[in-house]
């Protein structure tokens, strides 16, 4: 069975240059279409872990297409993960949607799975060092997304008609007050946190 799969992969090399790149762009457009929708056309009913499995599958497929076009592991992973990162930020501004660093983690794990499988078939097995590097990139992107989510949570509000800039909401202000209680009133005024 392994030989049959390897023959299939070699046969894919005979396809026109750019075909997998075009398919990757089309698949990215499909992902964007679903992520731009408020209810994700029925996908929104999925709860954990099923939504994460769907993320992993979608980005596994995207990464596989990019890899088949480029045959470069790191480039494929970073392009796919970068697209997942931008997609999560985009969802922050779609009514009824929000960004979720765990979705990005699922995207990255799906990408790693695709690269591991395709690398094995392509006889470019990923070693532990390469997998660790990919995992570090994944964690870096997820951490950056988490920080972005925290920084924008206070500045944007879903009004039902879309996301609008707003003042810091009451919940966030309570959290800030709890964290900054040890600060003197003068320091709070200087930081603009005084009530």
PDB file of C-alpha atoms in Angstrom:
ATOM      1  CA  UNK A   1       0.000   0.000   0.000  1.00  0.00           C
ATOM      2  CA  UNK A   2       2.851   2.409   0.820  1.00  0.00           C
ATOM      3  CA  UNK A   3       4.365   1.886  -2.643  1.00  0.00           C
ATOM      4  CA  UNK A   4       1.024   2.670  -4.277  1.00  0.00           C
ATOM      5  CA  UNK A   5       0.756   5.959  -2.352  1.00  0.00           C
ATOM      6  CA  UNK A   6       4.328   6.886  -3.271  1.00  0.00           C
ATOM      7  CA  UNK A   7       3.560   6.223  -6.945  1.00  0.00           C
ATOM      8  CA  UNK A   8       0.511   8.493  -6.664  1.00  0.00           C
ATOM      9  CA  UNK A   9       2.621  11.252  -5.154  1.00  0.00           C
ATOM     10  CA  UNK A  10       5.164  10.929  -7.963  1.00  0.00           C
ATOM     11  CA  UNK A  11       2.333  11.047 -10.514  1.00  0.00           C
ATOM     12  CA  UNK A  12       1.212  14.350  -8.979  1.00  0.00           C
ATOM     13  CA  UNK A  13       4.599  15.806  -9.941  1.00  0.00           C
ATOM     14  CA  UNK A  14       3.611  15.437 -13.591  1.00  0.00           C
ATOM     15  CA  UNK A  15       0.655  17.816 -13.209  1.00  0.00           C
ATOM     16  CA  UNK A  16       1.028  21.389 -14.533  1.00  0.00           C
ATOM     17  CA  UNK A  17       3.163  23.770 -12.465  1.00  0.00           C
ATOM     18  CA  UNK A  18       0.993  26.050 -10.331  1.00  0.00           C
ATOM     19  CA  UNK A  19      -2.042  23.758 -10.184  1.00  0.00           C
ATOM     20  CA  UNK A  20      -1.680  23.053  -6.464  1.00  0.00           C
ATOM     21  CA  UNK A  21      -1.007  26.725  -5.793  1.00  0.00           C
ATOM     22  CA  UNK A  22      -4.257  27.602  -7.548  1.00  0.00           C
ATOM     23  CA  UNK A  23      -6.112  24.908  -5.605  1.00  0.00           C
ATOM     24  CA  UNK A  24      -4.594  26.235  -2.363  1.00  0.00           C
ATOM     25  CA  UNK A  25      -5.865  29.740  -3.197  1.00  0.00           C
ATOM     26  CA  UNK A  26      -9.322  28.372  -3.972  1.00  0.00           C
ATOM     27  CA  UNK A  27      -9.355  26.418  -0.700  1.00  0.00           C
ATOM     28  CA  UNK A  28      -8.242  29.539   1.191  1.00  0.00           C
ATOM     29  CA  UNK A  29     -11.190  31.365  -0.414  1.00  0.00           C
ATOM     30  CA  UNK A  30     -13.548  28.628   0.818  1.00  0.00           C
ATOM     31  CA  UNK A  31     -12.136  29.006   4.335  1.00  0.00           C
ATOM     32  CA  UNK A  32     -12.575  32.789   4.112  1.00  0.00           C
ATOM     33  CA  UNK A  33     -16.161  32.394   2.876  1.00  0.00           C
ATOM     34  CA  UNK A  34     -17.110  30.297   5.893  1.00  0.00           C
ATOM     35  CA  UNK A  35     -15.172  32.434   8.363  1.00  0.00           C
ATOM     36  CA  UNK A  36     -16.726  35.673   7.074  1.00  0.00           C
ATOM     37  CA  UNK A  37     -20.240  34.399   7.675  1.00  0.00           C
ATOM     38  CA  UNK A  38     -21.882  35.231  10.989  1.00  0.00           C
ATOM     39  CA  UNK A  39     -23.284  31.745  11.441  1.00  0.00           C
ATOM     40  CA  UNK A  40     -20.749  29.936   9.243  1.00  0.00           C
ATOM     41  CA  UNK A  41     -23.632  28.407   7.256  1.00  0.00           C
ATOM     42  CA  UNK A  42     -24.464  25.836   9.892  1.00  0.00           C
ATOM     43  CA  UNK A  43     -20.875  25.197  10.926  1.00  0.00           C
ATOM     44  CA  UNK A  44     -21.418  27.387  14.003  1.00  0.00           C
ATOM     45  CA  UNK A  45     -23.421  24.647  15.700  1.00  0.00           C
ATOM     46  CA  UNK A  46     -20.275  22.578  16.164  1.00  0.00           C
ATOM     47  CA  UNK A  47     -18.935  22.548  19.686  1.00  0.00           C
ATOM     48  CA  UNK A  48     -15.554  21.469  21.020  1.00  0.00           C
ATOM     49  CA  UNK A  49     -13.883  19.212  20.065  1.00  0.00           C
ATOM     50  CA  UNK A  50     -15.724  18.961  16.732  1.00  0.00           C
ATOM     51  CA  UNK A  51     -15.027  22.536  15.694  1.00  0.00           C
ATOM     52  CA  UNK A  52     -11.322  21.998  16.381  1.00  0.00           C
ATOM     53  CA  UNK A  53     -11.345  18.805  14.302  1.00  0.00           C
ATOM     54  CA  UNK A  54     -12.911  20.769  11.436  1.00  0.00           C
ATOM     55  CA  UNK A  55     -10.208  23.446  11.784  1.00  0.00           C
ATOM     56  CA  UNK A  56      -7.471  20.792  11.776  1.00  0.00           C
ATOM     57  CA  UNK A  57      -8.943  19.113   8.678  1.00  0.00           C
ATOM     58  CA  UNK A  58      -9.355  22.385   6.754  1.00  0.00           C
ATOM     59  CA  UNK A  59      -5.802  23.541   7.448  1.00  0.00           C
ATOM     60  CA  UNK A  60      -4.368  20.071   6.923  1.00  0.00           C
ATOM     61  CA  UNK A  61      -5.818  20.160   3.425  1.00  0.00           C
ATOM     62  CA  UNK A  62      -4.585  23.732   2.816  1.00  0.00           C
ATOM     63  CA  UNK A  63      -1.086  22.869   4.012  1.00  0.00           C
ATOM     64  CA  UNK A  64      -1.047  19.731   1.883  1.00  0.00           C
ATOM     65  CA  UNK A  65      -1.891  21.740  -1.228  1.00  0.00           C
ATOM     66  CA  UNK A  66       0.804  24.299  -0.440  1.00  0.00           C
ATOM     67  CA  UNK A  67       3.347  21.545   0.191  1.00  0.00           C
ATOM     68  CA  UNK A  68       2.490  19.792  -3.082  1.00  0.00           C
ATOM     69  CA  UNK A  69       3.122  23.100  -4.863  1.00  0.00           C
ATOM     70  CA  UNK A  70       6.341  24.086  -3.085  1.00  0.00           C
ATOM     71  CA  UNK A  71       7.756  20.833  -1.619  1.00  0.00           C
ATOM     72  CA  UNK A  72       9.082  22.996   1.220  1.00  0.00           C
ATOM     73  CA  UNK A  73       8.014  22.033   4.734  1.00  0.00           C
ATOM     74  CA  UNK A  74       8.721  25.275   6.597  1.00  0.00           C
ATOM     75  CA  UNK A  75       7.254  27.496   3.877  1.00  0.00           C
ATOM     76  CA  UNK A  76       4.101  25.388   3.682  1.00  0.00           C
ATOM     77  CA  UNK A  77       3.657  25.458   7.438  1.00  0.00           C
ATOM     78  CA  UNK A  78       4.270  29.195   7.804  1.00  0.00           C
ATOM     79  CA  UNK A  79       1.984  30.145   4.902  1.00  0.00           C
ATOM     80  CA  UNK A  80      -0.817  27.981   6.251  1.00  0.00           C
ATOM     81  CA  UNK A  81      -0.354  29.124   9.834  1.00  0.00           C
ATOM     82  CA  UNK A  82      -0.065  32.756   8.749  1.00  0.00           C
ATOM     83  CA  UNK A  83      -3.349  32.434   6.889  1.00  0.00           C
ATOM     84  CA  UNK A  84      -4.944  30.839   9.968  1.00  0.00           C
ATOM     85  CA  UNK A  85      -3.620  33.707  12.102  1.00  0.00           C
ATOM     86  CA  UNK A  86      -5.040  36.356   9.759  1.00  0.00           C
ATOM     87  CA  UNK A  87      -8.327  34.440   9.560  1.00  0.00           C
ATOM     88  CA  UNK A  88      -8.706  34.439  13.338  1.00  0.00           C
ATOM     89  CA  UNK A  89      -8.017  38.186  13.506  1.00  0.00           C
ATOM     90  CA  UNK A  90     -10.546  38.702  10.707  1.00  0.00           C
ATOM     91  CA  UNK A  91     -13.169  36.789  12.716  1.00  0.00           C
ATOM     92  CA  UNK A  92     -12.783  39.287  15.560  1.00  0.00           C
ATOM     93  CA  UNK A  93     -14.546  41.818  13.332  1.00  0.00           C
ATOM     94  CA  UNK A  94     -17.324  39.556  12.015  1.00  0.00           C
ATOM     95  CA  UNK A  95     -20.602  39.871  13.950  1.00  0.00           C
ATOM     96  CA  UNK A  96     -21.308  36.747  15.962  1.00  0.00           C
ATOM     97  CA  UNK A  97     -17.755  35.421  15.549  1.00  0.00           C
ATOM     98  CA  UNK A  98     -14.663  35.771  17.684  1.00  0.00           C
ATOM     99  CA  UNK A  99     -11.034  34.880  17.458  1.00  0.00           C
ATOM    100  CA  UNK A 100      -9.917  31.817  19.345  1.00  0.00           C
ATOM    101  CA  UNK A 101      -6.256  30.919  19.889  1.00  0.00           C
ATOM    102  CA  UNK A 102      -7.319  27.266  20.274  1.00  0.00           C
ATOM    103  CA  UNK A 103      -8.644  27.355  16.709  1.00  0.00           C
ATOM    104  CA  UNK A 104      -5.198  28.447  15.579  1.00  0.00           C
ATOM    105  CA  UNK A 105      -3.657  25.605  17.577  1.00  0.00           C
ATOM    106  CA  UNK A 106      -5.977  23.169  15.792  1.00  0.00           C
ATOM    107  CA  UNK A 107      -5.042  24.740  12.438  1.00  0.00           C
ATOM    108  CA  UNK A 108      -1.351  24.293  13.226  1.00  0.00           C
ATOM    109  CA  UNK A 109      -1.722  20.717  14.424  1.00  0.00           C
ATOM    110  CA  UNK A 110      -3.642  19.861  11.251  1.00  0.00           C
ATOM    111  CA  UNK A 111      -0.867  21.476   9.206  1.00  0.00           C
ATOM    112  CA  UNK A 112       1.783  19.476  11.061  1.00  0.00           C
ATOM    113  CA  UNK A 113      -0.138  16.249  10.484  1.00  0.00           C
ATOM    114  CA  UNK A 114      -0.360  16.942   6.753  1.00  0.00           C
ATOM    115  CA  UNK A 115       3.330  17.759   6.527  1.00  0.00           C
ATOM    116  CA  UNK A 116       4.283  14.663   8.471  1.00  0.00           C
ATOM    117  CA  UNK A 117       2.166  12.416   6.236  1.00  0.00           C
ATOM    118  CA  UNK A 118       3.230  14.037   2.959  1.00  0.00           C
ATOM    119  CA  UNK A 119       6.857  14.213   4.053  1.00  0.00           C
ATOM    120  CA  UNK A 120       6.764  10.510   4.833  1.00  0.00           C
ATOM    121  CA  UNK A 121       5.254   9.719   1.437  1.00  0.00           C
ATOM    122  CA  UNK A 122       7.713  12.041  -0.264  1.00  0.00           C
ATOM    123  CA  UNK A 123      10.603  10.378   1.592  1.00  0.00           C
ATOM    124  CA  UNK A 124      11.431  13.620   3.400  1.00  0.00           C
ATOM    125  CA  UNK A 125      10.564  12.433   6.862  1.00  0.00           C
ATOM    126  CA  UNK A 126      10.389  15.171   9.433  1.00  0.00           C
ATOM    127  CA  UNK A 127      12.802  14.614  12.253  1.00  0.00           C
ATOM    128  CA  UNK A 128      12.147  15.591  15.858  1.00  0.00           C
ATOM    129  CA  UNK A 129      14.104  18.835  15.481  1.00  0.00           C
ATOM    130  CA  UNK A 130      11.924  19.942  12.555  1.00  0.00           C
ATOM    131  CA  UNK A 131       8.723  19.024  14.410  1.00  0.00           C
ATOM    132  CA  UNK A 132       9.871  20.997  17.455  1.00  0.00           C
ATOM    133  CA  UNK A 133      10.593  24.022  15.254  1.00  0.00           C
ATOM    134  CA  UNK A 134       7.101  23.809  13.759  1.00  0.00           C
ATOM    135  CA  UNK A 135       5.610  23.470  17.233  1.00  0.00           C
ATOM    136  CA  UNK A 136       7.543  26.550  18.412  1.00  0.00           C
ATOM    137  CA  UNK A 137       6.188  28.539  15.452  1.00  0.00           C
ATOM    138  CA  UNK A 138       2.696  27.316  16.263  1.00  0.00           C
ATOM    139  CA  UNK A 139       2.998  28.333  19.912  1.00  0.00           C
ATOM    140  CA  UNK A 140       4.406  31.738  18.916  1.00  0.00           C
ATOM    141  CA  UNK A 141       1.503  32.450  16.563  1.00  0.00           C
ATOM    142  CA  UNK A 142      -1.044  31.225  19.142  1.00  0.00           C
ATOM    143  CA  UNK A 143       0.511  33.401  21.866  1.00  0.00           C
ATOM    144  CA  UNK A 144       0.490  36.452  19.569  1.00  0.00           C
ATOM    145  CA  UNK A 145      -3.172  35.806  18.775  1.00  0.00           C
ATOM    146  CA  UNK A 146      -3.993  35.467  22.478  1.00  0.00           C
ATOM    147  CA  UNK A 147      -2.260  38.793  23.220  1.00  0.00           C
ATOM    148  CA  UNK A 148      -4.134  40.423  20.323  1.00  0.00           C
ATOM    149  CA  UNK A 149      -7.423  39.094  21.688  1.00  0.00           C
ATOM    150  CA  UNK A 150      -6.695  40.496  25.131  1.00  0.00           C
ATOM    151  CA  UNK A 151      -5.633  43.864  23.752  1.00  0.00           C
ATOM    152  CA  UNK A 152      -8.714  44.283  21.555  1.00  0.00           C
ATOM    153  CA  UNK A 153     -11.284  42.875  23.973  1.00  0.00           C
ATOM    154  CA  UNK A 154     -11.565  46.241  25.670  1.00  0.00           C
ATOM    155  CA  UNK A 155     -11.632  48.302  22.493  1.00  0.00           C
ATOM    156  CA  UNK A 156     -14.270  46.569  20.367  1.00  0.00           C
ATOM    157  CA  UNK A 157     -17.843  45.620  21.065  1.00  0.00           C
ATOM    158  CA  UNK A 158     -20.299  43.532  19.081  1.00  0.00           C
ATOM    159  CA  UNK A 159     -23.417  45.696  18.820  1.00  0.00           C
ATOM    160  CA  UNK A 160     -25.413  43.191  16.793  1.00  0.00           C
ATOM    161  CA  UNK A 161     -24.954  45.380  13.704  1.00  0.00           C
ATOM    162  CA  UNK A 162     -21.261  44.785  13.527  1.00  0.00           C
ATOM    163  CA  UNK A 163     -18.191  45.487  15.582  1.00  0.00           C
ATOM    164  CA  UNK A 164     -17.815  49.061  16.754  1.00  0.00           C
ATOM    165  CA  UNK A 165     -15.077  50.855  18.602  1.00  0.00           C
ATOM    166  CA  UNK A 166     -16.165  51.588  22.151  1.00  0.00           C
ATOM    167  CA  UNK A 167     -14.810  52.586  25.493  1.00  0.00           C
ATOM    168  CA  UNK A 168     -13.527  49.945  27.861  1.00  0.00           C
ATOM    169  CA  UNK A 169     -16.477  47.821  28.906  1.00  0.00           C
ATOM    170  CA  UNK A 170     -17.480  47.460  32.560  1.00  0.00           C
ATOM    171  CA  UNK A 171     -16.173  43.895  32.882  1.00  0.00           C
ATOM    172  CA  UNK A 172     -12.747  44.878  31.644  1.00  0.00           C
ATOM    173  CA  UNK A 173     -12.735  47.957  33.886  1.00  0.00           C
ATOM    174  CA  UNK A 174     -13.521  45.782  36.922  1.00  0.00           C
ATOM    175  CA  UNK A 175     -10.630  43.483  35.995  1.00  0.00           C
ATOM    176  CA  UNK A 176      -8.277  46.423  35.577  1.00  0.00           C
ATOM    177  CA  UNK A 177      -9.366  47.882  38.916  1.00  0.00           C
ATOM    178  CA  UNK A 178      -8.791  44.562  40.662  1.00  0.00           C
ATOM    179  CA  UNK A 179      -5.328  44.219  39.168  1.00  0.00           C
ATOM    180  CA  UNK A 180      -4.340  47.844  39.780  1.00  0.00           C
ATOM    181  CA  UNK A 181      -5.753  48.270  43.311  1.00  0.00           C
ATOM    182  CA  UNK A 182      -2.264  48.240  44.831  1.00  0.00           C
ATOM    183  CA  UNK A 183      -1.342  51.217  42.639  1.00  0.00           C
ATOM    184  CA  UNK A 184      -1.633  54.676  44.134  1.00  0.00           C
ATOM    185  CA  UNK A 185      -4.366  57.001  42.900  1.00  0.00           C
ATOM    186  CA  UNK A 186      -1.722  59.198  41.253  1.00  0.00           C
ATOM    187  CA  UNK A 187      -0.385  56.282  39.246  1.00  0.00           C
ATOM    188  CA  UNK A 188      -3.930  55.319  38.182  1.00  0.00           C
ATOM    189  CA  UNK A 189      -4.570  58.896  37.012  1.00  0.00           C
ATOM    190  CA  UNK A 190      -1.287  58.921  35.106  1.00  0.00           C
ATOM    191  CA  UNK A 191      -2.238  55.658  33.353  1.00  0.00           C
ATOM    192  CA  UNK A 192      -5.763  56.927  32.661  1.00  0.00           C
ATOM    193  CA  UNK A 193      -7.311  54.158  34.770  1.00  0.00           C
ATOM    194  CA  UNK A 194      -8.944  56.236  37.478  1.00  0.00           C
ATOM    195  CA  UNK A 195     -12.756  55.997  37.690  1.00  0.00           C
TER     196      UNK A 195
END
